[in-house]
Coordinates of C-alpha atoms in Angstrom, one line a residue:
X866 CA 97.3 12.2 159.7
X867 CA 98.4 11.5 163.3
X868 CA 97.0 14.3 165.8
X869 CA 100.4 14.6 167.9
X870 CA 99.7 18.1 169.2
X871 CA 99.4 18.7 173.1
X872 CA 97.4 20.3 174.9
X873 CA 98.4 24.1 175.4
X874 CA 96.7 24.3 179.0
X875 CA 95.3 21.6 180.9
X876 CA 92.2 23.7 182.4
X877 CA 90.9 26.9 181.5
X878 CA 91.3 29.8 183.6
X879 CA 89.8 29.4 187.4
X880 CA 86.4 30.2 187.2
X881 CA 86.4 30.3 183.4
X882 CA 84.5 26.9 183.1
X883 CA 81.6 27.0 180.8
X884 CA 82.6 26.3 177.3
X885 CA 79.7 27.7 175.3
X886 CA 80.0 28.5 171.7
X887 CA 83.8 27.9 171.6
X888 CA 84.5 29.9 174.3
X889 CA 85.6 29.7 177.7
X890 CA 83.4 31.9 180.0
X891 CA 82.2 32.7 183.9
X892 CA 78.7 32.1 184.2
X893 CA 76.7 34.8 184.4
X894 CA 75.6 34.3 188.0
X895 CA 78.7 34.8 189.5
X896 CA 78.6 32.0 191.9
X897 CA 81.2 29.4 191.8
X898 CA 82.4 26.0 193.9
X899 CA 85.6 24.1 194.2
X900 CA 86.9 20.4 193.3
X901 CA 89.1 19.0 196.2
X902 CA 91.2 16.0 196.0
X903 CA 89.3 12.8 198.1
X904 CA 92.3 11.8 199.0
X905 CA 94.4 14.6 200.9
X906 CA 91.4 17.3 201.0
X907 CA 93.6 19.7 198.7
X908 CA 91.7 22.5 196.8
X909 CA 92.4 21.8 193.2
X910 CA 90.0 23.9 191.4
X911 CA 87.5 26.6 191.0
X912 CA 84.6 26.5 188.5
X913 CA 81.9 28.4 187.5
X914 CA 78.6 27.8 189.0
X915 CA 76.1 27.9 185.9
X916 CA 72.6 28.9 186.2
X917 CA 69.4 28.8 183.5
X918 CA 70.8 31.8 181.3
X919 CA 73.8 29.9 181.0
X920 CA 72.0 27.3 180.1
X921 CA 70.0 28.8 177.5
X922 CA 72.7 30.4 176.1
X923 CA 74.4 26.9 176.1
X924 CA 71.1 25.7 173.8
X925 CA 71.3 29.2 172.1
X926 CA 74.7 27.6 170.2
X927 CA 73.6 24.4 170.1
X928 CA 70.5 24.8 168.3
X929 CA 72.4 27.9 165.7
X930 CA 75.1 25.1 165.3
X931 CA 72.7 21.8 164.5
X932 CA 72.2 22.7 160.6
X933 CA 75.7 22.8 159.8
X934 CA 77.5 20.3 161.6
X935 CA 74.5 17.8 160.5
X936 CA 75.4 18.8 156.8
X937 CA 79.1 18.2 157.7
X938 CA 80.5 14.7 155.7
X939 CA 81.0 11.1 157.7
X940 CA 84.4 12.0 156.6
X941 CA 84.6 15.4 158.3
X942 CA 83.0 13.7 161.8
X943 CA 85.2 10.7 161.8
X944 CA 88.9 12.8 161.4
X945 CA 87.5 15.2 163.8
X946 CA 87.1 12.2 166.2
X947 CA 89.9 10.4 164.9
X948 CA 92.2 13.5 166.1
X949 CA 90.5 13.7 169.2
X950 CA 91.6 10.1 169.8
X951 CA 94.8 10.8 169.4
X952 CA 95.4 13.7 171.5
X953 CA 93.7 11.7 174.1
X954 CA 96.2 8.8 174.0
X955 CA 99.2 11.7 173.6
X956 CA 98.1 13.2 176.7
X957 CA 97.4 9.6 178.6
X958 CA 99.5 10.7 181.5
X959 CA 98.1 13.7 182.1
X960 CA 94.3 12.7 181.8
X961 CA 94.6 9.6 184.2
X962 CA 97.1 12.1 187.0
X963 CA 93.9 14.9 186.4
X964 CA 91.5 11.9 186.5
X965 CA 93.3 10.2 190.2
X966 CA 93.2 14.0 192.3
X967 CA 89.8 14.6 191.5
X968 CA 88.3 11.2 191.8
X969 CA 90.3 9.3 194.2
X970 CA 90.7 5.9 191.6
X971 CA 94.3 4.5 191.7
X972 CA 96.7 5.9 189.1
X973 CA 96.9 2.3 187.1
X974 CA 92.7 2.3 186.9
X975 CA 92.6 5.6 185.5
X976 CA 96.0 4.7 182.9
X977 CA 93.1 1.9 181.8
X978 CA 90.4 4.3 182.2
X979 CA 91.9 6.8 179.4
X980 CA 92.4 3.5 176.9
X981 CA 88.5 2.7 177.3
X982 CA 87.6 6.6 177.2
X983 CA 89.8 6.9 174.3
X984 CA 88.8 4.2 172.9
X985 CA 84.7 5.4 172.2
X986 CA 86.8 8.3 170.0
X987 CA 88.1 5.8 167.7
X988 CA 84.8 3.4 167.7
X989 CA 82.5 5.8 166.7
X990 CA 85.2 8.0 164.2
X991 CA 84.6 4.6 162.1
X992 CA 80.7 4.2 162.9
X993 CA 80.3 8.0 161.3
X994 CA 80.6 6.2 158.0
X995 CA 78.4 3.1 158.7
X996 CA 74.5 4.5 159.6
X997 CA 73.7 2.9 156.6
X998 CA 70.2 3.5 154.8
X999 CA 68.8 1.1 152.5
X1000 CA 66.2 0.9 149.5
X1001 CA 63.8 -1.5 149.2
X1002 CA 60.5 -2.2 147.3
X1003 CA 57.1 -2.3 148.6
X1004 CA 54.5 -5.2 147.9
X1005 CA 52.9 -3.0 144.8
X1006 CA 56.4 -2.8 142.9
X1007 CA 57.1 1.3 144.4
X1008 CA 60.2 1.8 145.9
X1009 CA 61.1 3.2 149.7
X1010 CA 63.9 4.9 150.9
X1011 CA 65.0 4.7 155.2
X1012 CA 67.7 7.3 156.0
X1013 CA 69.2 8.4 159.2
X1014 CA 68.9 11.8 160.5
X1015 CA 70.6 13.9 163.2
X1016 CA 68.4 14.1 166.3
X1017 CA 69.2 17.7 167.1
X1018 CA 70.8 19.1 170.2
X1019 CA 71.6 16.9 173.2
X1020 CA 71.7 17.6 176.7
X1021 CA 74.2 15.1 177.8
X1022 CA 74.5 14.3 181.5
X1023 CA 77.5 11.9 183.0
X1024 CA 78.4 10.7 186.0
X1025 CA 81.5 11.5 188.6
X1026 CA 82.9 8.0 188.5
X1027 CA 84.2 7.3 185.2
X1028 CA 85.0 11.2 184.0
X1029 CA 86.2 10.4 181.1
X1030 CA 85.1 7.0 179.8
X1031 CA 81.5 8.2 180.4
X1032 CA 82.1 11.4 178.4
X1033 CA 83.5 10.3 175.2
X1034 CA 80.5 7.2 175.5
X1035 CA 77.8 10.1 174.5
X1036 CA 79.7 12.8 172.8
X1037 CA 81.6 10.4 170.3
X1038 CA 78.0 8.7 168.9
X1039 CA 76.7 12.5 169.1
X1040 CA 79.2 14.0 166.8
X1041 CA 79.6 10.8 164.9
X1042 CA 75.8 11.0 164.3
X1043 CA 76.1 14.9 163.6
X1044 CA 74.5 16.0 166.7
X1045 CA 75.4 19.2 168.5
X1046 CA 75.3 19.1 172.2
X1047 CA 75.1 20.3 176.0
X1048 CA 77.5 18.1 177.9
X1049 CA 76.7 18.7 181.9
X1050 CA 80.0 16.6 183.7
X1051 CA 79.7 15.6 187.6
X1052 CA 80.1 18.2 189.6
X1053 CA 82.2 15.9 191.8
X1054 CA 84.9 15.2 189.5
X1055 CA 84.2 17.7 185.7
X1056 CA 88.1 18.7 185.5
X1057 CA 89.0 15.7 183.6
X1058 CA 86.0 16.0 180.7
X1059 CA 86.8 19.9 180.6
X1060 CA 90.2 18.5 179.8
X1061 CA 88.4 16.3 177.2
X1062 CA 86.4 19.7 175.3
X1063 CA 89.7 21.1 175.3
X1064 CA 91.2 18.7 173.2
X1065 CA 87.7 19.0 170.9
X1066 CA 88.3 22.8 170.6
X1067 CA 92.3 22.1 169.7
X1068 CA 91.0 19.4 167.4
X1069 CA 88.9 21.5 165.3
X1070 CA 85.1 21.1 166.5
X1071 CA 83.5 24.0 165.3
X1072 CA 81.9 26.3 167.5
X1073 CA 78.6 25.7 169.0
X1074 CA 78.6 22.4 168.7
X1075 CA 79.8 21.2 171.4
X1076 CA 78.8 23.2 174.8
X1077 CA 79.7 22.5 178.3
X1078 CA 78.3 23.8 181.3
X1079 CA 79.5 23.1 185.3
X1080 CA 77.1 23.3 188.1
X1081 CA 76.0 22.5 191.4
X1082 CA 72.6 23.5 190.8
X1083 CA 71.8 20.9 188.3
X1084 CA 67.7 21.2 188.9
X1085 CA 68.1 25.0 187.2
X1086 CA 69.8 23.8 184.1
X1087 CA 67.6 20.7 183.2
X1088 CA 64.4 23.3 184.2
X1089 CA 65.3 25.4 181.7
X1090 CA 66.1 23.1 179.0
X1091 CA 63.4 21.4 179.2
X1092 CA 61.0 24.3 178.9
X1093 CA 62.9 25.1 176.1
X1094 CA 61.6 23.1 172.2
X1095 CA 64.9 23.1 170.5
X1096 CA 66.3 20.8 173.0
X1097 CA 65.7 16.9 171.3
X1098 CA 67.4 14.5 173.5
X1099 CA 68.7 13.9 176.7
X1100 CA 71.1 11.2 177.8
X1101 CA 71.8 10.4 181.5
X1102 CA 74.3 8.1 183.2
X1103 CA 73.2 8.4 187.5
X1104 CA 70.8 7.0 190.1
X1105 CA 67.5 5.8 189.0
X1106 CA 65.8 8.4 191.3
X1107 CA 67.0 11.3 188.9
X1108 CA 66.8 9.5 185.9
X1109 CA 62.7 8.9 186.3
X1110 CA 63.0 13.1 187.6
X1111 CA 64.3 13.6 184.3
X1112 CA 62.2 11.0 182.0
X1113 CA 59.0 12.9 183.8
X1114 CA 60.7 16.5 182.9
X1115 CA 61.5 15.0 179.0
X1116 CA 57.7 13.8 179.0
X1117 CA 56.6 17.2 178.5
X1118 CA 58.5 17.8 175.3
X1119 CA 58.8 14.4 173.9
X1120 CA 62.2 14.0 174.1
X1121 CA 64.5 10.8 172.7
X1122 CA 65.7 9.4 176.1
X1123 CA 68.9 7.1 176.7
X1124 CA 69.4 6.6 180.9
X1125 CA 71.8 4.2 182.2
X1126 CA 70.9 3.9 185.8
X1127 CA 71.7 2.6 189.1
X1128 CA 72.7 -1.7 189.4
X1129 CA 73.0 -3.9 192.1
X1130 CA 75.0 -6.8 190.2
X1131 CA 74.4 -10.2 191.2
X1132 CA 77.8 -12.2 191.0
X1133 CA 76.9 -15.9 190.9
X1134 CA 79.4 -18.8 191.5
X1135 CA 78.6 -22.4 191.1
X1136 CA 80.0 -25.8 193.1
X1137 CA 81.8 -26.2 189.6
X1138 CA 83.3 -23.3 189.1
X1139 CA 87.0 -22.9 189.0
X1140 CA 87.4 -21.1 192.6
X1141 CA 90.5 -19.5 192.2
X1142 CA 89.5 -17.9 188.7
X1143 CA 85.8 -17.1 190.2
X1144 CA 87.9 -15.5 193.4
X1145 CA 90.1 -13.4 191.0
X1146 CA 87.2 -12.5 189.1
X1147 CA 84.6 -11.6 192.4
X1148 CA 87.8 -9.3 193.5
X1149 CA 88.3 -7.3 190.0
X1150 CA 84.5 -6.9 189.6
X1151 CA 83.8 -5.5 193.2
X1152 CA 87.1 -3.5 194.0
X1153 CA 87.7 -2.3 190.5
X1154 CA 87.3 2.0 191.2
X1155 CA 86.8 1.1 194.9
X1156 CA 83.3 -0.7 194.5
X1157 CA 82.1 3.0 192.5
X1158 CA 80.5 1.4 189.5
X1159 CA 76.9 0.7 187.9
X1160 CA 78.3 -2.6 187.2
X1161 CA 80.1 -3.7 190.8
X1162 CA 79.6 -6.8 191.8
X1163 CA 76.8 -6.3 194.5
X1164 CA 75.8 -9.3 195.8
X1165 CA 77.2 -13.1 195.7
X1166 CA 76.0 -15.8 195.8
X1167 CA 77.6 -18.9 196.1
X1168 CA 76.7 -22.4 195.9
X1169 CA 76.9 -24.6 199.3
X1170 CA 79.1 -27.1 198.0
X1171 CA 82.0 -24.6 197.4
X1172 CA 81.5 -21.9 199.5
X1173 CA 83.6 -22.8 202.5
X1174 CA 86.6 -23.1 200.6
X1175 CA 85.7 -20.0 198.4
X1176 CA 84.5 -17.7 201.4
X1177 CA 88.2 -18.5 202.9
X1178 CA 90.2 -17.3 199.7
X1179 CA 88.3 -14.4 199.4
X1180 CA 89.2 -13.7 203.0
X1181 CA 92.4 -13.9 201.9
X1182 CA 92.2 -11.6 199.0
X1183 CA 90.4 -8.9 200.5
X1184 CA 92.5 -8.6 203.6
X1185 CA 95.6 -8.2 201.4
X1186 CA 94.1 -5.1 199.7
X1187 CA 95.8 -1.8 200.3
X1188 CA 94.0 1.4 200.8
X1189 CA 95.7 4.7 199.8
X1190 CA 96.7 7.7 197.9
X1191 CA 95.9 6.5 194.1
X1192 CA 99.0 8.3 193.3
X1193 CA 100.9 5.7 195.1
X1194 CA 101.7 3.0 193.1
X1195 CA 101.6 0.6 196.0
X1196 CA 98.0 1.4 196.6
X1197 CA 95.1 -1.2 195.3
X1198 CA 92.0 1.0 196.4
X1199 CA 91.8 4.5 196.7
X1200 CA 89.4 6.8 199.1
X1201 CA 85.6 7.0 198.5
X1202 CA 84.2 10.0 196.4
X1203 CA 83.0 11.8 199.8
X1204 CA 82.6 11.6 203.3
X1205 CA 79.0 11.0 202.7
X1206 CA 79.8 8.0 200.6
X1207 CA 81.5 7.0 204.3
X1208 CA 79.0 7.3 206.2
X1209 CA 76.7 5.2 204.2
X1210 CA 79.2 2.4 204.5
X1211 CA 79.3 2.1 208.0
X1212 CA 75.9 2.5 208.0
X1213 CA 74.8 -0.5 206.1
X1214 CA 77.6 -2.8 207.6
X1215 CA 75.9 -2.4 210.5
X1216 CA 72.6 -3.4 209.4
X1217 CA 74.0 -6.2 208.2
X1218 CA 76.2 -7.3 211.3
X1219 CA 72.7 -6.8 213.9
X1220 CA 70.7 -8.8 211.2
X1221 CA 73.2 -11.5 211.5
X1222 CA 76.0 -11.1 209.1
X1223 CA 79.4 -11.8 209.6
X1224 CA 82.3 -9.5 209.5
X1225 CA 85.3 -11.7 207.8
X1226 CA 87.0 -8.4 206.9
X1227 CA 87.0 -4.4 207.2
X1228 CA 83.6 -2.7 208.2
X1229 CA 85.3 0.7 209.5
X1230 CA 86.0 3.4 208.6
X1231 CA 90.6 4.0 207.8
X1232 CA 92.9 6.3 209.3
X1233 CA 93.6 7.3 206.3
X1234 CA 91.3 10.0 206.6
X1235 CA 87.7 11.1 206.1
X1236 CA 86.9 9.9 202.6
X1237 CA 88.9 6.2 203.2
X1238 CA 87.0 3.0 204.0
X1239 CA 88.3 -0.3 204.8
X1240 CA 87.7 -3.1 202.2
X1241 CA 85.2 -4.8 203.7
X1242 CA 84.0 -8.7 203.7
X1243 CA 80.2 -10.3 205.0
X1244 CA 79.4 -13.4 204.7
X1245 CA 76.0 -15.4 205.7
X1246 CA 74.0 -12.0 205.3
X1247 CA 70.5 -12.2 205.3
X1248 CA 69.2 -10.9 201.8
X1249 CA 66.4 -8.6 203.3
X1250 CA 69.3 -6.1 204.0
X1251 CA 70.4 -3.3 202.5
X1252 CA 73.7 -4.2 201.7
X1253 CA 71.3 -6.5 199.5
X1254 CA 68.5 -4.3 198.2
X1255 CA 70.0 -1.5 196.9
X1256 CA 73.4 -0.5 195.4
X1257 CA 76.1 -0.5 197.4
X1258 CA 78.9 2.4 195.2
X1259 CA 81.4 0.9 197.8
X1260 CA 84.0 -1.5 199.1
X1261 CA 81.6 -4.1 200.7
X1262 CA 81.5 -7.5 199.7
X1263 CA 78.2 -9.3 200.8
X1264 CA 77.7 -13.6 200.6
X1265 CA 75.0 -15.2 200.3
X1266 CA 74.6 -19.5 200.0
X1267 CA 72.3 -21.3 197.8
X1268 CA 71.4 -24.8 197.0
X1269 CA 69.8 -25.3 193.7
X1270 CA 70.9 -23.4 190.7
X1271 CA 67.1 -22.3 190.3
X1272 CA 67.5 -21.1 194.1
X1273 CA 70.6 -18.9 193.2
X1274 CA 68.7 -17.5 190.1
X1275 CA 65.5 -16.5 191.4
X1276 CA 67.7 -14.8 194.4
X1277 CA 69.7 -12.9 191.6
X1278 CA 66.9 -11.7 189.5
X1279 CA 64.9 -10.5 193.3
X1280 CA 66.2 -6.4 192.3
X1281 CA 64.2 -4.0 190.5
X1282 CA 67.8 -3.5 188.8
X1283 CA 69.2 -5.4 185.9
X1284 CA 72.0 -3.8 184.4
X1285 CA 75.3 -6.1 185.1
X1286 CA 75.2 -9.7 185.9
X1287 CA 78.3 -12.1 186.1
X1288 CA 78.4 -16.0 186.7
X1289 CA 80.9 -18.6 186.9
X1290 CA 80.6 -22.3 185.8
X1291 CA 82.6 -24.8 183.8
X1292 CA 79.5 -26.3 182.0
X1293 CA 78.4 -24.9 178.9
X1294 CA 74.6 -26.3 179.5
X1295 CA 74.5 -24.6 182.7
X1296 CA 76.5 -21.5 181.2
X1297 CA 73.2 -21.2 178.5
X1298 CA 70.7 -21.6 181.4
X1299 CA 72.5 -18.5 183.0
X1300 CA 72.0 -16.3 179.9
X1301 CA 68.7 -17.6 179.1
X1302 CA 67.4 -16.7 182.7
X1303 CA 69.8 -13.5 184.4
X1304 CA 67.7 -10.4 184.1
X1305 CA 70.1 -7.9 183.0
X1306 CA 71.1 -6.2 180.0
X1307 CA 75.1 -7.3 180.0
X1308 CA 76.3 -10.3 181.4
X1309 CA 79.5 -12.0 181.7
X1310 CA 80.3 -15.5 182.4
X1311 CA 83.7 -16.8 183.6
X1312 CA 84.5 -13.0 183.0
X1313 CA 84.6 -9.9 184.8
X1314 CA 85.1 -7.3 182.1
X1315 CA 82.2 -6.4 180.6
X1316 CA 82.1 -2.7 178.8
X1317 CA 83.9 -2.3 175.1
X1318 CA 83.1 0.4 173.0
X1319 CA 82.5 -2.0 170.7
X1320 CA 79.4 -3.3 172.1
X1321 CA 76.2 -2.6 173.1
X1322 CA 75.6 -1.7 176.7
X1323 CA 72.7 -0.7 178.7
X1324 CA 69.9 -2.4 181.0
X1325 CA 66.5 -3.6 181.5
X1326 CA 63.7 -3.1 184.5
X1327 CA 64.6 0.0 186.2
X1328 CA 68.4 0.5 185.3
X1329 CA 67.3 2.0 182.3
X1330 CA 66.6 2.2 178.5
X1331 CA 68.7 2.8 175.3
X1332 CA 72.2 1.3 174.4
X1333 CA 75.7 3.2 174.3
X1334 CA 78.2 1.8 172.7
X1335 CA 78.5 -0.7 170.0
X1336 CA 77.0 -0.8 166.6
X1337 CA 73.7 0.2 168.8
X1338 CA 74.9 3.4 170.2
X1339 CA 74.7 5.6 167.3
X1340 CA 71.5 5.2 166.8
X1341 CA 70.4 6.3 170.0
X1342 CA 71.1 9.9 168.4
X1343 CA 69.9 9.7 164.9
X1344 CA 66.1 9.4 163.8
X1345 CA 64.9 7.0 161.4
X1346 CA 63.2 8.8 158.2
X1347 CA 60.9 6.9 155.4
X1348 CA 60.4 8.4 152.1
X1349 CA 57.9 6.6 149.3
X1350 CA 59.8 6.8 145.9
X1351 CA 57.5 7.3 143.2
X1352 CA 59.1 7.9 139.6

């Protein structure tokens, strides 16, 4: 039956953050911080500021939850979800305005933002009813058995760029797979996957099983779950510097581990490329959420016989952006998460302009105010720079040139990241040769969308381990259990 109910209240009461055991609660420390808008500074919220005995009492439900809700039917998981969906995509409106204040992303992204989000709901309502076992016989004529447990309670951690999408990517598999959870949200941007439980509660997930707590102290929550021997999994969507903190922390207890971490997407364009389709695509994979994304187009490379022409319509395209309020629909880019996030941008612009690089485009700061930047477009930079090395979570556009495709592709693959990678080339041979060499665990060619829920997504070297999504991504929260079958 169609879930058409709204949601009574948007947010709980100020202050009254923490969603433990299916209640809303303070945290018992008493201390609490405020979400502002990026955009025009304005206070929006107050939370509550949990500490370890929240976070204990967080597991405390969890763990006195996991027996039941792993005994609850495929059937019982996948309406629950199913429902969830739907008051999702009922409240669309309301999720992408909640989603623009806090996060700064234009109105339009975060419309599209709350049809992916949504759309991990519905994927994994249906892959509750496929974790298929099987039978089988062994060599000597006995019969085995492979079944697929719950892992037990999950300490889910997500980032502040995609609040919602990045939410229902672990918590759909997890209660698909009949795992009760911790979900920990951004403490940049959590109002819009508080929004999110609420819609669980009104849905019907019993209590306990799904837990949320808000912080700025982040270092006392993980502590004490991780001390803790009920807790079985985490999963973690950041930086690669706190995702190896927290692989060294889940050492200790053996803990399942899923970390999507930091990129630095190589965005390759060869001399027989369509130019205009590779510019349109360069232009959607860097400036989609204002450069803010694990899989933003980091670094491109294009191929000397081209690149004239292709540097000048990029030019072109990146000049015509316009920054602003997300909530004005005229606006193609929105502010920057912070002012710190600012200050990083001018920063490496400037490495890159007294290495040599040069400034087709942007490289300041707008007078929009603090947390606005200006598009920004390099071209000729030399690749030992940072706007090179490391991720860039911004609106800067870097060029590089290269000669042979085997140039372009070593260049690429020179990251310790390999998460996103996109290419584009009319030749099939050399579209193979792409996807038998880039180092990365999702690549699109002639594309710039990448993500479904549909399918797997995840990376290799240090951007990670595990797969969310797909047919892959439930299994990143079940166990896999043998049993010998003898009459």
């Amino acid at each position: 039956m169609k879930w058409t109910k709204k949601i009574d209240t948007v947010l709980p009461e100020a202050s009254n953050t923490l969603f433990i055991n299916g209640q809303w609660r303070k945290s018992r420390t008493g201390r609490t911080f405020a979400v502002d808008n990026p955009s025009t500074g304005e206070r929006l919220f107050e939370l509550a500021d949990a500490g370890a005995e929240d976070a204990i009492d967080a597991l405390d439900a969890a763990s006195s939850s996991a027996e039941g809700w792993a005994a609850s039917t495929p059937v019982e998981r996948r309406n629950l979800l199913d429902n969830s969906y739907e008051a999702v995509m009922d409240n669309k409106k309301l999720f992408a305005e909640l989603m623009t204040k806090e996060m700064g992303k234009t109105y339009q992204e975060a419309l599209g933002e709350v049809d992916y989000g949504a759309g991990f709901l519905k994927w994994f309502a249906e892959e509750a009813m496929r974790s298929y076992g099987r039978t089988f016989h062994l060599p000597d004529g006995r019969k085995g058995l492979v079944t697929h447990d719950p892992v037990g309670p999950c300490y889910l951690v997500t980032p502040w760029n995609f609040p919602l999408a990045m939410a229902t990517r672990k918590i759909g598999p997890a209660l698909a797979a009949g795992d009760t959870m911790i979900v920990k949200p951004a403490g940049l941007t959590p109002l819009t996957t508080l929004a999110m439980v609420e819609v669980l509660r009104q849905a019907g997930v019993p209590d306990g099983v799904v837990n949320v707590i808000t912080s700025e102290h982040s270092p006392e929550i993980s502590d004490a779950l991780f001390a803790d021997g009920r807790l079985r999994k985490i999963s973690f969507t950041g930086s690669t510097t706190v995702g190896k903190t927290l692989m060294k922390q889940a050492a200790d207890q053996v803990l399942r581990t899923s970390m999507e971490l930091g990129g630095n997407a190589p965005f390759l364009v060869f001399d027989d490329a369509d130019i205009d389709q590779a510019v349109q695509g360069v232009m959607m994979a860097k400036f989609r959420n204002n450069g803010q994304a694990c899989t933003s187009a980091n670094r491109i490379f294009v191929q000397d016989g081209i690149a004239d022409e292709f540097v000048n319509k990029l030019q072109r395209a990146v000049s015509a952006l316009k920054v602003g309020d997300g909530m004005d629909p005229s606006t193609d880019i929105g502010p920057l998460i912070n002012k710190k996030a600012v200050d990083r941008m001018e920063r490496i612009v400037k490495d890159a302009v007294d290495a040599g690089a040069d400034l087709l485009a942007g490289g300041h700061r707008s007078d929009l105010g603090k947390c606005f930047f200006q598009p920004t477009l390099l071209d000729h930079v030399p690749r030992e720079c940072e706007v090179f090395r490391e991720e860039i979570f911004g609106p800067v556009l870097p060029i590089s040139r290269f000669s042979s495709d085997e140039e372009g592709m070593k260049a690429a693959n020179n990251t310790i990241y390999g998460l996103a990678a996109y290419a584009y080339t009319r030749s099939i041979k050399r579209s193979e040769w792409v996807q038998g060499h880039a180092q990365a665990g999702v690549l699109a060619i002639n594309s710039s969308v990448l993500s479904d829920a549909s399918v797997p997504f995840g990376g290799v070297k240090q951007s990670g381990m595990g797969r969310e999504g797909g047919s892959e991504g439930i299994y990143e929260y079940l166990t896999t259990k043998y049993t010998l079958l003898i009459p």
